[in-house]
mmCIF file of C-alpha atoms in Angstrom:
data_model
loop_
_atom_site.group_PDB
_atom_site.id
_atom_site.type_symbol
_atom_site.label_atom_id
_atom_site.label_comp_id
_atom_site.label_asym_id
_atom_site.label_seq_id
_atom_site.Cartn_x
_atom_site.Cartn_y
_atom_site.Cartn_z
ATOM 1 C CA UNK A 499 93.578 125.444 97.164
ATOM 2 C CA UNK A 500 95.330 126.546 100.328
ATOM 3 C CA UNK A 501 94.925 124.220 103.310
ATOM 4 C CA UNK A 502 92.992 125.961 106.121
ATOM 5 C CA UNK A 503 94.943 126.634 109.298
ATOM 6 C CA UNK A 504 93.019 124.759 111.975
ATOM 7 C CA UNK A 505 95.170 125.568 115.007
ATOM 8 C CA UNK A 506 96.201 128.981 116.270
ATOM 9 C CA UNK A 507 99.707 127.994 117.346
ATOM 10 C CA UNK A 508 100.225 131.162 119.413
ATOM 11 C CA UNK A 509 97.053 130.410 121.364
ATOM 12 C CA UNK A 510 98.134 126.797 121.830
ATOM 13 C CA UNK A 511 101.532 127.888 123.183
ATOM 14 C CA UNK A 512 99.774 130.319 125.513
ATOM 15 C CA UNK A 513 97.432 127.574 126.735
ATOM 16 C CA UNK A 514 100.378 125.244 127.433
ATOM 17 C CA UNK A 515 102.258 127.931 129.358
ATOM 18 C CA UNK A 516 99.166 128.833 131.374
ATOM 19 C CA UNK A 517 98.598 125.179 132.283
ATOM 20 C CA UNK A 518 102.094 124.546 133.647
ATOM 21 C CA UNK A 519 101.940 127.829 135.603
ATOM 22 C CA UNK A 520 98.808 126.723 137.465
ATOM 23 C CA UNK A 521 99.207 125.510 141.076
ATOM 24 C CA UNK A 522 97.983 122.038 140.064
ATOM 25 C CA UNK A 523 98.343 121.340 136.333
ATOM 26 C CA UNK A 524 96.283 118.333 135.190
ATOM 27 C CA UNK A 525 98.934 116.164 133.552
ATOM 28 C CA UNK A 526 97.432 112.770 134.355
ATOM 29 C CA UNK A 527 97.094 111.911 130.665
ATOM 30 C CA UNK A 528 100.798 112.641 130.173
ATOM 31 C CA UNK A 529 101.531 110.400 133.149
ATOM 32 C CA UNK A 530 99.489 107.585 131.588
ATOM 33 C CA UNK A 531 101.240 108.014 128.258
ATOM 34 C CA UNK A 532 104.702 108.207 129.834
ATOM 35 C CA UNK A 533 104.123 104.902 131.607
ATOM 36 C CA UNK A 534 102.680 103.278 128.483
ATOM 37 C CA UNK A 535 105.580 104.449 126.309
ATOM 38 C CA UNK A 536 108.170 103.199 128.780
ATOM 39 C CA UNK A 537 106.452 99.825 128.941
ATOM 40 C CA UNK A 538 106.352 99.572 125.157
ATOM 41 C CA UNK A 539 110.041 100.410 124.908
ATOM 42 C CA UNK A 540 110.892 97.534 127.255
ATOM 43 C CA UNK A 541 109.264 95.195 124.720
ATOM 44 C CA UNK A 542 111.551 96.382 121.910
ATOM 45 C CA UNK A 543 114.753 94.377 121.603
ATOM 46 C CA UNK A 544 116.856 97.481 121.078
ATOM 47 C CA UNK A 545 118.831 99.977 123.151
ATOM 48 C CA UNK A 546 118.191 103.625 122.338
ATOM 49 C CA UNK A 547 121.049 106.064 122.859
ATOM 50 C CA UNK A 548 119.861 109.203 121.054
ATOM 51 C CA UNK A 549 116.288 110.153 121.936
ATOM 52 C CA UNK A 550 114.308 113.202 120.808
ATOM 53 C CA UNK A 551 110.926 114.160 122.294
ATOM 54 C CA UNK A 552 108.554 116.680 120.686
ATOM 55 C CA UNK A 553 106.371 118.212 123.387
ATOM 56 C CA UNK A 554 104.682 121.344 124.684
ATOM 57 C CA UNK A 555 105.491 120.238 128.243
ATOM 58 C CA UNK A 556 109.309 120.084 128.301
ATOM 59 C CA UNK A 557 109.808 119.875 132.080
ATOM 60 C CA UNK A 558 107.517 116.868 132.483
ATOM 61 C CA UNK A 559 109.080 114.889 129.622
ATOM 62 C CA UNK A 560 112.648 115.851 130.520
ATOM 63 C CA UNK A 561 112.033 114.390 133.964
ATOM 64 C CA UNK A 562 110.713 111.206 132.324
ATOM 65 C CA UNK A 563 113.666 110.915 129.878
ATOM 66 C CA UNK A 564 116.563 112.918 131.385
ATOM 67 C CA UNK A 565 118.969 112.245 128.492
ATOM 68 C CA UNK A 566 116.515 113.155 125.730
ATOM 69 C CA UNK A 567 116.743 116.114 123.374
ATOM 70 C CA UNK A 568 113.536 118.116 123.966
ATOM 71 C CA UNK A 569 111.981 119.730 120.890
ATOM 72 C CA UNK A 570 109.222 122.356 120.865
ATOM 73 C CA UNK A 571 105.878 121.747 119.114
ATOM 74 C CA UNK A 572 106.671 124.032 116.176
ATOM 75 C CA UNK A 573 105.511 123.711 112.580
ATOM 76 C CA UNK A 574 109.176 123.223 111.647
ATOM 77 C CA UNK A 575 110.758 120.894 114.181
ATOM 78 C CA UNK A 576 114.281 121.518 115.480
ATOM 79 C CA UNK A 577 115.512 118.059 114.490
ATOM 80 C CA UNK A 578 118.787 117.173 112.781
ATOM 81 C CA UNK A 579 118.553 114.671 109.904
ATOM 82 C CA UNK A 580 119.505 111.074 110.792
ATOM 83 C CA UNK A 581 120.472 112.133 114.316
ATOM 84 C CA UNK A 582 118.244 109.938 116.509
ATOM 85 C CA UNK A 583 117.401 106.282 116.991
ATOM 86 C CA UNK A 584 114.151 107.120 118.827
ATOM 87 C CA UNK A 585 111.756 110.030 118.250
ATOM 88 C CA UNK A 586 108.695 110.467 120.494
ATOM 89 C CA UNK A 587 105.882 112.889 119.600
ATOM 90 C CA UNK A 588 104.195 113.421 122.977
ATOM 91 C CA UNK A 589 100.598 114.665 123.099
ATOM 92 C CA UNK A 590 100.823 117.336 120.422
ATOM 93 C CA UNK A 591 100.201 115.710 117.052
ATOM 94 C CA UNK A 592 96.414 116.129 117.322
ATOM 95 C CA UNK A 593 96.957 119.920 117.237
ATOM 96 C CA UNK A 594 99.285 119.891 114.199
ATOM 97 C CA UNK A 595 98.110 121.866 111.169
ATOM 98 C CA UNK A 596 100.173 119.525 108.966
ATOM 99 C CA UNK A 597 100.359 116.131 110.703
ATOM 100 C CA UNK A 598 101.889 114.383 107.675
ATOM 101 C CA UNK A 599 104.560 117.074 107.552
ATOM 102 C CA UNK A 600 105.299 116.467 111.231
ATOM 103 C CA UNK A 601 105.626 112.724 110.609
ATOM 104 C CA UNK A 602 107.932 113.253 107.622
ATOM 105 C CA UNK A 603 110.175 115.521 109.697
ATOM 106 C CA UNK A 604 110.338 112.860 112.431
ATOM 107 C CA UNK A 605 111.198 110.183 109.865
ATOM 108 C CA UNK A 606 114.011 112.306 108.453
ATOM 109 C CA UNK A 607 115.415 112.757 111.955
ATOM 110 C CA UNK A 608 115.691 109.005 112.477
ATOM 111 C CA UNK A 609 118.699 106.856 111.726
ATOM 112 C CA UNK A 610 117.971 103.769 109.594
ATOM 113 C CA UNK A 611 115.953 101.279 111.668
ATOM 114 C CA UNK A 612 115.161 104.036 114.185
ATOM 115 C CA UNK A 613 111.837 103.966 116.024
ATOM 116 C CA UNK A 614 109.070 106.566 116.016
ATOM 117 C CA UNK A 615 106.379 106.684 118.707
ATOM 118 C CA UNK A 616 103.536 109.179 118.903
ATOM 119 C CA UNK A 617 100.902 109.511 121.618
ATOM 120 C CA UNK A 618 97.924 111.729 120.918
ATOM 121 C CA UNK A 619 94.209 112.214 121.466
ATOM 122 C CA UNK A 620 91.812 110.485 119.058
ATOM 123 C CA UNK A 621 88.418 111.190 117.542
ATOM 124 C CA UNK A 622 86.271 109.881 120.396
ATOM 125 C CA UNK A 623 87.848 112.318 122.853
ATOM 126 C CA UNK A 624 85.317 114.609 124.584
ATOM 127 C CA UNK A 625 82.465 113.527 122.343
ATOM 128 C CA UNK A 626 80.094 114.125 125.267
ATOM 129 C CA UNK A 627 81.203 117.721 125.816
ATOM 130 C CA UNK A 628 81.155 118.386 122.079
ATOM 131 C CA UNK A 629 77.514 117.267 121.814
ATOM 132 C CA UNK A 630 76.380 119.163 124.918
ATOM 133 C CA UNK A 631 78.029 122.433 123.904
ATOM 134 C CA UNK A 632 76.579 122.184 120.397
ATOM 135 C CA UNK A 633 73.057 121.597 121.738
ATOM 136 C CA UNK A 634 73.376 124.370 124.305
ATOM 137 C CA UNK A 635 74.750 126.968 121.889
ATOM 138 C CA UNK A 636 72.149 126.153 119.240
ATOM 139 C CA UNK A 637 69.377 126.460 121.822
ATOM 140 C CA UNK A 638 70.580 129.674 123.450
ATOM 141 C CA UNK A 639 72.057 131.590 120.505
ATOM 142 C CA UNK A 640 70.649 129.840 117.433
ATOM 143 C CA UNK A 641 74.134 129.167 116.042
ATOM 144 C CA UNK A 642 77.306 127.103 116.456
ATOM 145 C CA UNK A 643 80.966 128.010 116.857
ATOM 146 C CA UNK A 644 84.152 125.873 116.878
ATOM 147 C CA UNK A 645 84.890 124.857 120.466
ATOM 148 C CA UNK A 646 86.507 121.412 120.484
ATOM 149 C CA UNK A 647 89.295 120.318 118.167
ATOM 150 C CA UNK A 648 88.192 117.782 115.527
ATOM 151 C CA UNK A 649 90.516 114.815 116.103
ATOM 152 C CA UNK A 650 91.392 112.021 113.696
ATOM 153 C CA UNK A 651 90.117 108.455 113.852
ATOM 154 C CA UNK A 652 92.586 105.653 114.486
ATOM 155 C CA UNK A 653 92.150 104.113 111.010
ATOM 156 C CA UNK A 654 93.058 107.432 109.371
ATOM 157 C CA UNK A 655 96.116 107.919 111.559
ATOM 158 C CA UNK A 656 97.521 104.556 110.525
ATOM 159 C CA UNK A 657 97.240 105.688 106.914
ATOM 160 C CA UNK A 658 99.202 108.855 107.704
ATOM 161 C CA UNK A 659 102.161 106.751 108.870
ATOM 162 C CA UNK A 660 102.190 104.981 105.523
ATOM 163 C CA UNK A 661 101.926 108.258 103.600
ATOM 164 C CA UNK A 662 104.898 109.631 105.533
ATOM 165 C CA UNK A 663 107.040 106.636 104.527
ATOM 166 C CA UNK A 664 107.378 104.683 107.774
ATOM 167 C CA UNK A 665 108.016 100.961 107.655
ATOM 168 C CA UNK A 666 105.953 98.503 109.727
ATOM 169 C CA UNK A 667 103.338 101.141 110.703
ATOM 170 C CA UNK A 668 100.947 100.373 113.562
ATOM 171 C CA UNK A 669 98.140 102.451 115.107
ATOM 172 C CA UNK A 670 96.426 101.309 118.294
ATOM 173 C CA UNK A 671 94.997 102.788 121.473
ATOM 174 C CA UNK A 672 92.645 102.652 124.400
ATOM 175 C CA UNK A 673 89.848 104.737 125.884
ATOM 176 C CA UNK A 674 89.910 106.262 129.355
ATOM 177 C CA UNK A 675 86.751 107.439 131.121
ATOM 178 C CA UNK A 676 87.281 110.205 133.671
ATOM 179 C CA UNK A 677 84.589 111.251 136.155
ATOM 180 C CA UNK A 678 83.970 114.892 137.088
ATOM 181 C CA UNK A 679 81.675 116.743 139.451
ATOM 182 C CA UNK A 680 80.090 118.610 136.549
ATOM 183 C CA UNK A 681 80.842 120.160 133.160
ATOM 184 C CA UNK A 682 82.478 123.178 134.805
ATOM 185 C CA UNK A 683 84.941 120.889 136.587
ATOM 186 C CA UNK A 684 85.754 119.185 133.271
ATOM 187 C CA UNK A 685 86.331 122.486 131.468
ATOM 188 C CA UNK A 686 88.589 123.667 134.297
ATOM 189 C CA UNK A 687 90.613 120.459 133.940
ATOM 190 C CA UNK A 688 90.959 120.974 130.186
ATOM 191 C CA UNK A 689 92.403 124.406 130.908
ATOM 192 C CA UNK A 690 94.833 122.837 133.397
ATOM 193 C CA UNK A 691 95.841 120.289 130.736
ATOM 194 C CA UNK A 692 96.668 122.963 128.173
ATOM 195 C CA UNK A 693 93.929 121.462 125.980
ATOM 196 C CA UNK A 694 91.622 124.478 125.907
ATOM 197 C CA UNK A 695 90.227 125.962 122.702
ATOM 198 C CA UNK A 696 93.082 127.006 120.408
ATOM 199 C CA UNK A 697 91.174 126.780 117.140
ATOM 200 C CA UNK A 698 91.818 129.572 114.652
ATOM 201 C CA UNK A 699 88.075 129.959 114.010
ATOM 202 C CA UNK A 700 87.120 130.135 117.710
ATOM 203 C CA UNK A 701 84.970 132.959 119.044
ATOM 204 C CA UNK A 702 87.023 136.018 119.934
ATOM 205 C CA UNK A 703 84.533 137.352 122.491
ATOM 206 C CA UNK A 704 83.230 135.873 125.769
ATOM 207 C CA UNK A 705 80.526 133.219 125.523
ATOM 208 C CA UNK A 706 77.209 133.942 127.217
ATOM 209 C CA UNK A 707 76.943 132.295 130.620
ATOM 210 C CA UNK A 708 73.600 130.833 129.610
ATOM 211 C CA UNK A 709 75.371 128.636 127.034
ATOM 212 C CA UNK A 710 77.593 127.016 129.661
ATOM 213 C CA UNK A 711 74.712 126.681 132.107
ATOM 214 C CA UNK A 712 72.618 124.895 129.477
ATOM 215 C CA UNK A 713 75.561 122.672 128.460
ATOM 216 C CA UNK A 714 76.148 121.695 132.099
ATOM 217 C CA UNK A 715 72.477 120.808 132.524
ATOM 218 C CA UNK A 716 72.400 118.714 129.339
ATOM 219 C CA UNK A 717 75.644 116.979 130.336
ATOM 220 C CA UNK A 718 74.297 116.089 133.799
ATOM 221 C CA UNK A 719 71.139 114.686 132.252
ATOM 222 C CA UNK A 720 72.765 112.743 129.405
ATOM 223 C CA UNK A 721 76.054 111.445 130.807
ATOM 224 C CA UNK A 722 75.523 111.006 134.535
ATOM 225 C CA UNK A 723 77.311 108.184 136.360
ATOM 226 C CA UNK A 724 77.457 107.074 139.976
ATOM 227 C CA UNK A 725 77.640 109.622 142.823
ATOM 228 C CA UNK A 726 76.019 112.363 140.701
ATOM 229 C CA UNK A 727 79.138 112.729 138.570
ATOM 230 C CA UNK A 728 79.545 112.909 134.798
ATOM 231 C CA UNK A 729 81.804 110.891 132.508
ATOM 232 C CA UNK A 730 84.254 112.293 129.948
ATOM 233 C CA UNK A 731 85.981 110.183 127.292
ATOM 234 C CA UNK A 732 89.649 110.506 126.370
ATOM 235 C CA UNK A 733 90.748 108.280 123.485
ATOM 236 C CA UNK A 734 94.501 107.714 123.647
ATOM 237 C CA UNK A 735 96.092 106.694 120.337
ATOM 238 C CA UNK A 736 99.619 105.379 119.789
ATOM 239 C CA UNK A 737 101.412 105.448 116.443
ATOM 240 C CA UNK A 738 104.471 103.286 115.861
ATOM 241 C CA UNK A 739 106.716 103.192 112.816
ATOM 242 C CA UNK A 740 110.299 102.477 111.862
ATOM 243 C CA UNK A 741 112.746 104.241 109.589
ATOM 244 C CA UNK A 742 113.209 101.833 106.651
ATOM 245 C CA UNK A 743 116.192 99.462 106.791
ATOM 246 C CA UNK A 744 117.188 96.443 104.723
ATOM 247 C CA UNK A 745 117.102 94.175 107.800
ATOM 248 C CA UNK A 746 113.361 94.693 108.340
ATOM 249 C CA UNK A 747 110.743 92.163 107.314
ATOM 250 C CA UNK A 748 109.112 92.852 103.966
ATOM 251 C CA UNK A 749 105.911 91.445 102.461
ATOM 252 C CA UNK A 750 106.325 88.807 99.771
ATOM 253 C CA UNK A 751 105.569 89.704 96.177
ATOM 254 C CA UNK A 752 102.111 88.604 95.011
ATOM 255 C CA UNK A 753 102.320 85.143 93.415
ATOM 256 C CA UNK A 754 105.674 84.268 95.020
ATOM 257 C CA UNK A 755 104.300 81.709 97.498
ATOM 258 C CA UNK A 756 105.733 78.178 97.167
ATOM 259 C CA UNK A 757 102.990 76.410 99.171
ATOM 260 C CA UNK A 758 99.221 76.483 99.102
ATOM 261 C CA UNK A 759 97.403 77.956 102.089
ATOM 262 C CA UNK A 760 95.615 74.641 102.625
ATOM 263 C CA UNK A 761 98.999 72.918 103.105
ATOM 264 C CA UNK A 762 100.139 75.482 105.675
ATOM 265 C CA UNK A 763 96.896 75.077 107.617
ATOM 266 C CA UNK A 764 96.888 71.269 107.184
ATOM 267 C CA UNK A 765 93.318 71.536 105.925
ATOM 268 C CA UNK A 766 91.518 70.041 102.917
ATOM 269 C CA UNK A 767 91.313 72.210 99.828
ATOM 270 C CA UNK A 768 87.771 72.516 98.453
ATOM 271 C CA UNK A 769 87.591 73.821 94.864
ATOM 272 C CA UNK A 770 84.904 76.414 94.166
ATOM 273 C CA UNK A 771 82.225 75.406 91.642
ATOM 274 C CA UNK A 772 82.772 76.714 88.145
ATOM 275 C CA UNK A 773 80.627 79.667 87.129
ATOM 276 C CA UNK A 774 78.886 80.119 83.830
ATOM 277 C CA UNK A 775 81.214 80.907 81.004
ATOM 278 C CA UNK A 776 84.116 78.933 82.499
ATOM 279 C CA UNK A 777 85.173 75.771 80.782
#
């Protein structure tokens, strides 16, 4: 069965271009991720000399890493095999129609013992807006349409790293709450982020104003915070993996331990009582 195409890549590219052309693009999440990535790299005992960054915002990330090779968010990435010791996938993997394919391409582009870092939005992102739009559309029109990208949970993303073949895979993250005047302000910011609706199955005609008015009212009632503002959740997830190399730590084979766990912990060993049938 053919895998459904979730993202309209032409619409996504258009949304990115429209965002950077705005007088004040909302790139604060990219700023957070840039700072977090740089801090994480300082904790790695390794100097990186050949960096590639996959991004839909090339100017921003080129300013952050002036020597990096900037790669567009295409289905087939413009990466040379074994050419880089660091590959960063910056805020685009949540839109990928084939995320495992993207990870495999990044792995192939790494030299042995090269590092991969991805920063993307996770499943809790915009859960408030998702719920309010669904309630409003169902109330006003009697139906539902795809409006917010379904994003993966952190536990699933860690599994994708393993499927792609990375060594020492780690998935972690944090949640950021952002306050807005109202739902209209939030939706304007999403447009300025380049994170507007680019789903293939999205409506292709204008939404009735009554839907947005109802969603804004539900949002204000359900997710109000101080100063008559509303809260929006952005879950930021980081994926880390290494290209396999013989120098890396490897798990021991089952049954190869030479000491009991009780000895290592300096604790008494208490045998379990025998069950019926054991003798």
